[in-house]
Coordinates of N, CA and C in Angstrom, one line a residue:
X1 N 184.0 69.4 355.6 CA 183.1 68.8 354.5 C 182.7 67.2 354.8
X2 N 181.6 67.0 354.1 CA 180.8 66.0 354.4 C 181.3 64.9 353.7
X3 N 181.1 63.3 354.1 CA 182.0 62.2 353.5 C 181.8 61.9 352.0
X4 N 180.3 62.4 351.9 CA 179.8 62.4 350.8 C 180.3 63.2 349.3
X5 N 180.3 64.8 350.0 CA 181.4 65.4 349.1 C 182.7 65.1 348.7
X6 N 183.3 64.4 349.9 CA 184.8 64.7 349.6 C 184.8 63.0 348.7
X7 N 183.6 62.1 348.9 CA 184.2 60.6 347.9 C 183.9 61.4 346.3
X8 N 182.6 62.8 346.7 CA 182.4 62.0 345.2 C 184.0 63.5 344.6
X9 N 184.2 64.2 345.5 CA 185.4 64.9 345.0 C 186.6 63.7 344.4
X10 N 186.7 63.3 344.9 CA 187.8 62.2 344.5 C 187.3 61.7 343.5
X11 N 186.7 60.9 343.3 CA 185.5 60.3 342.6 C 185.9 61.1 340.8
X12 N 185.6 62.1 341.3 CA 185.8 63.4 340.1 C 187.3 63.4 339.8
X13 N 188.2 63.6 340.6 CA 189.4 63.9 340.5 C 189.9 62.1 339.4
X14 N 189.8 61.9 340.2 CA 190.4 60.2 339.8 C 189.4 60.4 338.0
X15 N 188.3 60.4 337.7 CA 188.1 60.1 336.5 C 188.5 61.3 335.7
X16 N 189.4 62.8 336.4 CA 189.8 63.7 335.4 C 191.0 63.1 335.4
X17 N 191.8 62.6 336.1 CA 193.1 61.8 336.1 C 193.2 60.5 334.8
X18 N 192.2 60.2 334.9 CA 192.3 58.8 334.3 C 192.1 59.3 332.6
X19 N 190.7 60.4 332.8 CA 190.9 61.1 330.9 C 191.9 61.8 331.0
X20 N 192.6 63.0 331.4 CA 194.1 63.2 331.3 C 194.9 62.6 330.6
X21 N 195.5 60.9 331.4 CA 196.3 60.0 330.5 C 195.4 59.3 329.8
X22 N 194.2 59.1 329.6 CA 194.6 58.5 328.3 C 194.1 59.1 327.2
X23 N 194.3 60.8 327.2 CA 194.4 61.4 326.3 C 195.8 61.6 325.8
X24 N 196.5 62.0 326.5 CA 198.2 62.0 325.8 C 198.7 60.6 325.3
X25 N 198.2 59.0 325.9 CA 198.3 58.1 325.3 C 197.8 58.0 323.7
X26 N 196.7 58.3 323.3 CA 196.0 58.6 322.4 C 196.4 59.5 321.3
X27 N 196.8 60.5 322.0 CA 197.1 61.6 320.8 C 198.8 60.6 320.7
X28 N 199.4 60.4 321.2 CA 200.8 59.7 321.0 C 200.7 58.7 320.0
X29 N 199.7 57.4 320.0 CA 199.5 56.7 319.1 C 199.0 57.3 318.0
X30 N 198.2 58.2 317.8 CA 197.8 59.1 316.6 C 198.9 60.0 316.0
X31 N 199.7 60.3 316.2 CA 201.0 60.8 316.4 C 202.0 60.0 315.9
X32 N 202.0 59.0 316.1 CA 202.8 57.4 315.7 C 202.8 57.4 314.2
X33 N 201.0 57.0 314.0 CA 200.5 56.6 313.1 C 200.7 58.1 311.9
X34 N 200.3 59.3 312.3 CA 200.8 60.1 311.6 C 202.1 60.2 310.6
X35 N 202.8 59.9 311.4 CA 204.6 59.8 311.6 C 204.9 58.5 310.3
X36 N 204.4 57.6 310.9 CA 204.1 56.6 309.6 C 203.4 57.1 308.4
X37 N 202.8 57.0 308.2 CA 201.9 58.0 306.7 C 203.0 58.6 306.3
X38 N 203.6 59.8 307.2 CA 203.8 60.8 305.8 C 205.3 60.5 305.6
X39 N 206.2 59.1 306.8 CA 207.2 58.9 306.1 C 207.1 57.8 304.7
X40 N 205.9 57.4 305.3 CA 205.7 56.7 303.8 C 205.0 57.0 302.4
X41 N 204.8 58.3 303.0 CA 204.3 59.6 301.4 C 206.1 60.1 301.0
X42 N 207.0 60.4 302.1 CA 208.0 60.8 301.4 C 208.9 59.8 300.6
X43 N 208.6 58.7 300.9 CA 209.6 57.4 300.4 C 208.9 56.7 299.5
X44 N 207.6 57.0 298.8 CA 207.0 57.2 297.7 C 206.9 58.0 296.8
X45 N 207.1 59.1 297.2 CA 207.3 60.8 296.3 C 208.1 60.5 295.4
X46 N 209.9 60.2 296.9 CA 210.7 60.6 296.5 C 211.5 59.2 296.0
X47 N 210.8 58.0 295.6 CA 211.0 56.9 294.6 C 210.7 57.4 293.2
X48 N 210.0 57.6 293.3 CA 209.3 58.4 292.0 C 209.7 59.3 291.5
X49 N 210.4 60.4 292.3 CA 211.3 61.4 291.8 C 212.9 60.8 291.2
X50 N 213.0 60.0 291.9 CA 214.1 59.0 291.6 C 214.7 58.3 290.7
X51 N 213.5 57.9 290.0 CA 212.7 57.0 289.1 C 212.7 57.7 288.0
X52 N 212.0 58.5 287.9 CA 211.6 59.8 286.9 C 210.6 59.6 286.7
X53 N 210.1 58.6 287.2 CA 208.0 58.0 287.0 C 207.6 59.8 287.3
X54 N 207.6 60.8 286.8 CA 206.6 61.6 286.2 C 205.1 62.1 286.7
X55 N 204.7 60.7 286.1 CA 202.9 60.8 286.2 C 203.0 60.2 288.2
X56 N 203.3 59.6 288.4 CA 203.7 59.0 290.4 C 204.1 60.4 291.0
X57 N 205.1 61.1 290.7 CA 205.7 62.2 291.5 C 204.9 63.4 291.3
X58 N 204.1 63.8 290.2 CA 202.8 64.6 290.0 C 201.7 64.6 291.0
X59 N 201.3 63.0 291.3 CA 199.9 62.6 291.6 C 200.1 63.3 293.5
X60 N 201.5 63.6 293.8 CA 201.4 63.4 295.4 C 201.3 65.4 295.5
X61 N 201.7 66.2 294.4 CA 201.0 67.5 294.6 C 200.1 67.9 294.5
X62 N 199.4 69.1 295.1 CA 198.0 70.0 294.8 C 198.4 70.1 293.1
X63 N 196.9 70.5 292.5 CA 197.1 71.2 291.2 C 197.8 72.5 291.5
X64 N 197.7 73.0 292.9 CA 197.7 74.4 292.9 C 199.2 74.4 293.9
X65 N 199.7 73.6 293.8 CA 200.9 73.5 294.4 C 202.1 75.4 294.9
X66 N 202.6 75.3 295.7 CA 203.3 76.8 295.5 C 204.5 75.5 296.6
X67 N 205.5 75.8 295.5 CA 207.0 75.8 295.5 C 207.8 76.6 295.6
X68 N 208.6 76.8 296.6 CA 209.6 77.9 297.4 C 210.7 77.0 297.3
X69 N 211.9 77.4 296.3 CA 213.3 76.8 295.8 C 213.9 78.1 296.3
X70 N 215.3 77.9 297.4 CA 216.1 79.5 297.8 C 216.6 79.5 296.2
X71 N 217.1 78.8 295.3 CA 218.2 79.0 294.5 C 217.1 78.9 293.3
X72 N 215.8 78.7 293.1 CA 215.2 78.2 291.7 C 214.2 79.1 291.7
X73 N 213.6 79.7 293.0 CA 212.4 80.7 292.5 C 211.4 80.0 293.5
X74 N 209.8 80.9 292.9 CA 208.6 80.4 293.4 C 208.1 79.6 292.0
X75 N 207.3 78.8 292.2 CA 206.0 78.1 291.1 C 205.6 77.9 291.9
X76 N 204.4 77.9 291.0 CA 202.7 77.8 292.1 C 201.3 76.7 291.1
X77 N 201.9 75.7 290.4 CA 201.4 75.0 290.2 C 202.5 73.6 289.2
X78 N 201.4 72.6 290.1 CA 201.8 70.9 289.4 C 202.6 71.1 288.6
X79 N 202.3 71.0 287.1 CA 202.7 70.8 286.0 C 204.2 72.0 286.4
X80 N 204.5 73.1 286.2 CA 205.9 73.3 286.7 C 207.0 72.7 287.5
X81 N 206.1 72.2 288.9 CA 206.9 71.5 289.8 C 207.3 69.9 289.0
X82 N 206.4 69.8 288.1 CA 207.0 68.2 287.1 C 207.8 68.9 286.0
X83 N 207.8 70.3 285.5 CA 208.2 70.4 284.3 C 210.0 70.6 284.8
X84 N 210.0 71.2 286.2 CA 211.0 71.4 286.4 C 212.3 70.0 287.1
X85 N 210.8 69.3 287.1 CA 212.2 67.8 288.2 C 212.6 67.5 286.5
X86 N 211.7 67.3 285.6 CA 212.1 66.9 284.1 C 213.4 67.5 284.0
X87 N 213.4 68.6 283.7 CA 214.3 69.6 283.3 C 215.7 69.2 284.2
X88 N 215.7 69.7 285.3 CA 216.9 69.5 286.5 C 217.0 68.3 287.2
X89 N 216.2 67.4 287.2 CA 216.7 66.2 287.9 C 216.9 64.8 287.7
X90 N 216.0 64.9 286.1 CA 215.4 63.1 285.9 C 216.9 62.9 284.7
X91 N 217.4 62.1 285.1 CA 218.9 60.9 285.1 C 220.3 62.1 285.3
X92 N 219.8 62.8 286.2 CA 221.3 63.6 286.5 C 221.6 63.5 288.1
X93 N 220.4 63.6 289.2 CA 220.1 63.3 290.2 C 219.7 62.2 291.4
X94 N 219.8 62.1 292.0 CA 218.8 60.8 292.8 C 219.2 61.6 294.5
X95 N 218.1 61.7 295.1 CA 217.7 61.7 296.5 C 217.7 61.0 297.4
X96 N 218.3 61.6 298.3 CA 218.5 60.4 299.9 C 217.9 61.6 300.7
X97 N 217.5 60.9 301.8 CA 217.0 61.2 302.8 C 217.7 61.5 303.9
X98 N 218.9 62.3 304.7 CA 219.4 62.1 305.7 C 219.2 61.5 306.9
X99 N 219.5 60.3 307.2 CA 218.6 59.7 308.3 C 218.6 60.1 309.8
X100 N 217.6 60.4 310.3 CA 217.3 60.9 311.4 C 217.3 62.1 311.5
X101 N 216.0 62.7 310.2 CA 216.4 64.7 310.7 C 214.9 64.5 310.0
X102 N 214.2 63.5 309.6 CA 213.0 63.4 309.4 C 211.9 64.0 310.6
X103 N 211.2 64.6 310.1 CA 210.0 65.2 311.7 C 208.4 65.5 311.0
X104 N 207.4 65.3 311.7 CA 206.0 65.1 311.1 C 205.8 65.7 312.4
X105 N 204.9 66.8 312.0 CA 203.7 67.9 313.2 C 202.8 67.8 312.4
X106 N 201.8 67.7 313.3 CA 199.9 67.3 312.7 C 199.7 68.6 312.6
X107 N 198.7 69.2 311.5 CA 198.2 70.4 311.2 C 196.5 70.4 311.5
X108 N 195.4 70.5 312.9 CA 194.8 70.2 312.9 C 193.5 70.1 311.6
X109 N 193.1 69.5 311.3 CA 191.8 69.1 311.0 C 192.4 69.6 309.2
X110 N 193.5 69.2 308.8 CA 194.3 69.4 307.5 C 195.2 68.5 306.8
X111 N 196.2 68.8 308.0 CA 196.9 67.6 307.7 C 198.6 67.3 307.9
X112 N 199.2 67.6 307.8 CA 200.4 67.6 308.4 C 202.0 68.5 308.0
X113 N 202.9 68.5 308.8 CA 203.9 69.5 308.2 C 205.0 68.2 307.9
X114 N 205.9 68.1 307.2 CA 207.0 66.9 307.6 C 208.1 68.5 306.9
X115 N 209.6 67.8 307.8 CA 210.8 69.0 308.0 C 211.8 67.5 307.6
X116 N 212.5 68.1 307.2 CA 213.7 67.3 306.9 C 215.2 68.0 306.6
X117 N 216.3 67.1 306.4 CA 216.8 67.3 305.3 C 217.3 66.1 304.6
X118 N 217.3 66.6 303.0 CA 218.3 65.4 302.4 C 219.2 66.1 301.1
X119 N 220.3 65.1 300.6 CA 221.6 65.1 300.2 C 220.6 64.4 298.5
X120 N 222.2 65.5 297.8 CA 221.7 64.6 296.0 C 222.9 64.2 295.6
X121 N 222.8 63.2 295.3 CA 224.4 62.4 294.6 C 223.8 61.8 293.3
X122 N 224.7 62.5 292.4 CA 225.2 62.9 291.4 C 224.8 61.1 290.6
X123 N 224.0 61.0 289.7 CA 224.2 59.7 289.0 C 225.0 59.2 288.3
X124 N 225.8 60.1 287.6 CA 227.0 59.4 286.7 C 228.1 58.8 288.0
X125 N 228.8 59.8 288.9 CA 229.7 59.4 289.4 C 229.0 58.4 290.4
X126 N 227.8 59.1 291.1 CA 227.2 58.2 292.6 C 228.0 59.0 293.6
X127 N 228.6 60.1 293.5 CA 229.1 60.9 294.4 C 227.9 61.8 294.9
X128 N 227.9 61.8 296.4 CA 226.8 62.6 296.8 C 227.2 64.5 297.1
X129 N 227.1 64.7 296.4 CA 227.6 66.6 296.4 C 226.7 67.5 297.4
X130 N 225.6 67.9 297.5 CA 224.7 68.7 297.7 C 223.5 68.1 299.1
X131 N 223.4 69.2 299.6 CA 222.3 68.6 300.8 C 221.4 70.3 300.6
X132 N 220.4 70.0 301.7 CA 219.2 71.1 301.9 C 217.7 70.5 302.5
X133 N 217.4 71.5 303.3 CA 216.6 71.5 303.9 C 215.1 71.6 303.5
X134 N 214.3 71.3 303.7 CA 212.7 70.9 303.3 C 211.6 70.7 304.2
X135 N 210.4 72.0 303.9 CA 209.2 71.9 304.6 C 208.5 71.3 303.3
X136 N 207.4 70.9 304.2 CA 206.4 70.3 303.1 C 204.8 70.2 304.1
X137 N 204.0 71.0 303.5 CA 202.6 70.9 303.7 C 202.2 69.5 303.1
X138 N 201.1 69.3 304.1 CA 200.4 68.0 303.3 C 199.1 68.0 303.5
X139 N 198.1 67.8 302.8 CA 196.7 67.8 302.9 C 196.3 67.0 302.9
X140 N 195.4 66.7 303.7 CA 194.6 65.0 303.6 C 193.0 65.9 303.1
X141 N 192.4 65.6 301.8 CA 191.3 65.6 301.5 C 190.7 64.7 300.3
X142 N 189.7 64.4 301.0 CA 188.7 62.8 300.6 C 189.7 61.8 300.4
X143 N 190.7 61.5 301.5 CA 191.1 60.0 301.4 C 192.9 60.5 300.6
X144 N 192.8 61.6 299.9 CA 194.0 61.7 299.6 C 194.9 62.7 300.0
X145 N 196.3 62.7 300.5 CA 197.3 63.1 300.7 C 197.8 63.9 299.0
X146 N 198.2 65.3 299.7 CA 198.7 65.7 298.1 C 199.3 67.1 299.1
X147 N 200.5 67.4 298.9 CA 201.2 68.4 299.1 C 201.0 69.9 298.7
X148 N 200.6 70.7 299.2 CA 199.9 71.9 299.6 C 201.3 73.3 299.1
X149 N 202.1 73.1 299.7 CA 203.1 74.0 299.9 C 204.4 72.8 300.6
X150 N 205.3 73.5 299.5 CA 207.0 73.1 299.4 C 207.8 74.3 300.1
X151 N 208.8 74.2 300.5 CA 209.6 74.9 300.7 C 211.2 74.0 301.3
X152 N 212.2 74.0 299.7 CA 213.6 74.0 299.7 C 214.5 75.1 300.1
X153 N 215.3 74.7 301.0 CA 216.1 75.9 301.0 C 217.5 74.9 302.0
X154 N 218.0 76.3 301.8 CA 220.0 76.1 302.9 C 220.6 75.1 301.8
X155 N 220.5 75.5 300.4 CA 221.0 74.8 299.8 C 222.6 74.6 299.7
X156 N 223.6 73.5 299.9 CA 225.1 73.9 299.8 C 225.4 72.5 299.6
X157 N 226.8 72.7 299.6 CA 227.9 71.8 298.8 C 228.4 70.9 300.2
X158 N 228.2 69.8 300.2 CA 228.4 68.6 301.6 C 230.1 69.0 301.9
X159 N 230.4 69.1 302.9 CA 231.7 69.4 303.6 C 232.6 67.9 303.0
X160 N 233.9 68.0 303.2 CA 234.8 67.1 303.0 C 234.2 66.2 304.0
X161 N 234.4 66.2 305.6 CA 234.1 65.2 306.3 C 232.2 64.5 305.7
X162 N 231.9 65.5 305.3 CA 230.6 64.5 305.0 C 230.8 63.6 304.0
X163 N 231.3 64.4 303.1 CA 231.9 63.7 301.9 C 232.2 62.0 302.2
X164 N 233.4 61.9 303.2 CA 234.2 61.1 303.4 C 233.1 60.0 304.3
X165 N 232.1 60.8 305.1 CA 231.5 59.5 305.7 C 230.5 59.1 305.7
X166 N 230.4 59.1 303.5 CA 229.5 58.8 303.2 C 230.4 57.9 302.1
X167 N 231.5 57.8 302.3 CA 232.5 56.7 301.4 C 232.7 58.5 300.0
X168 N 232.6 59.3 300.2 CA 232.6 59.9 298.8 C 233.8 60.7 299.3
X169 N 235.2 60.1 299.8 CA 236.3 61.5 300.2 C 236.9 62.4 299.0
X170 N 236.7 63.8 299.5 CA 237.4 64.3 298.4 C 238.4 64.0 297.8
X171 N 239.7 62.9 298.5 CA 240.7 62.9 298.0 C 242.2 63.4 298.4
X172 N 241.8 64.5 299.4 CA 242.9 65.4 299.8 C 243.4 64.9 300.9

């Protein structure tokens, strides 16, 4: 191999290596930004949910949202999601995200998937009694993020150990 060819190959390898290093770094930055965005949206959605600000809460859902709840069934529009929240949630329970469970994954040219676990606490007693897993599909359209699909599943009672860790022991 001629010295000039060797130099060109080394240069191409070096350029390719630098580009390969730069791409993951940019992807990591983009993933971190997306995670911060979706985490902030989760906080805003459930702040409105907990305060029963149904206008704000509803604004985070597509008009044609599909909401699948393992105990409550399926709904296919924002108005029903809001009505069910009014009927079953307002002035009854609050939602708390379980720390360390929120994960965000990008969807190319669409938005993001959010998954995690949350618990529900009775407003009257303050005791957290139940837990569930969730998946939310967010779409970024015309500069606005909205949920297009929601899965709420695995609803269960908290164990005595989980309650005790929260300071809501069973007294047993």
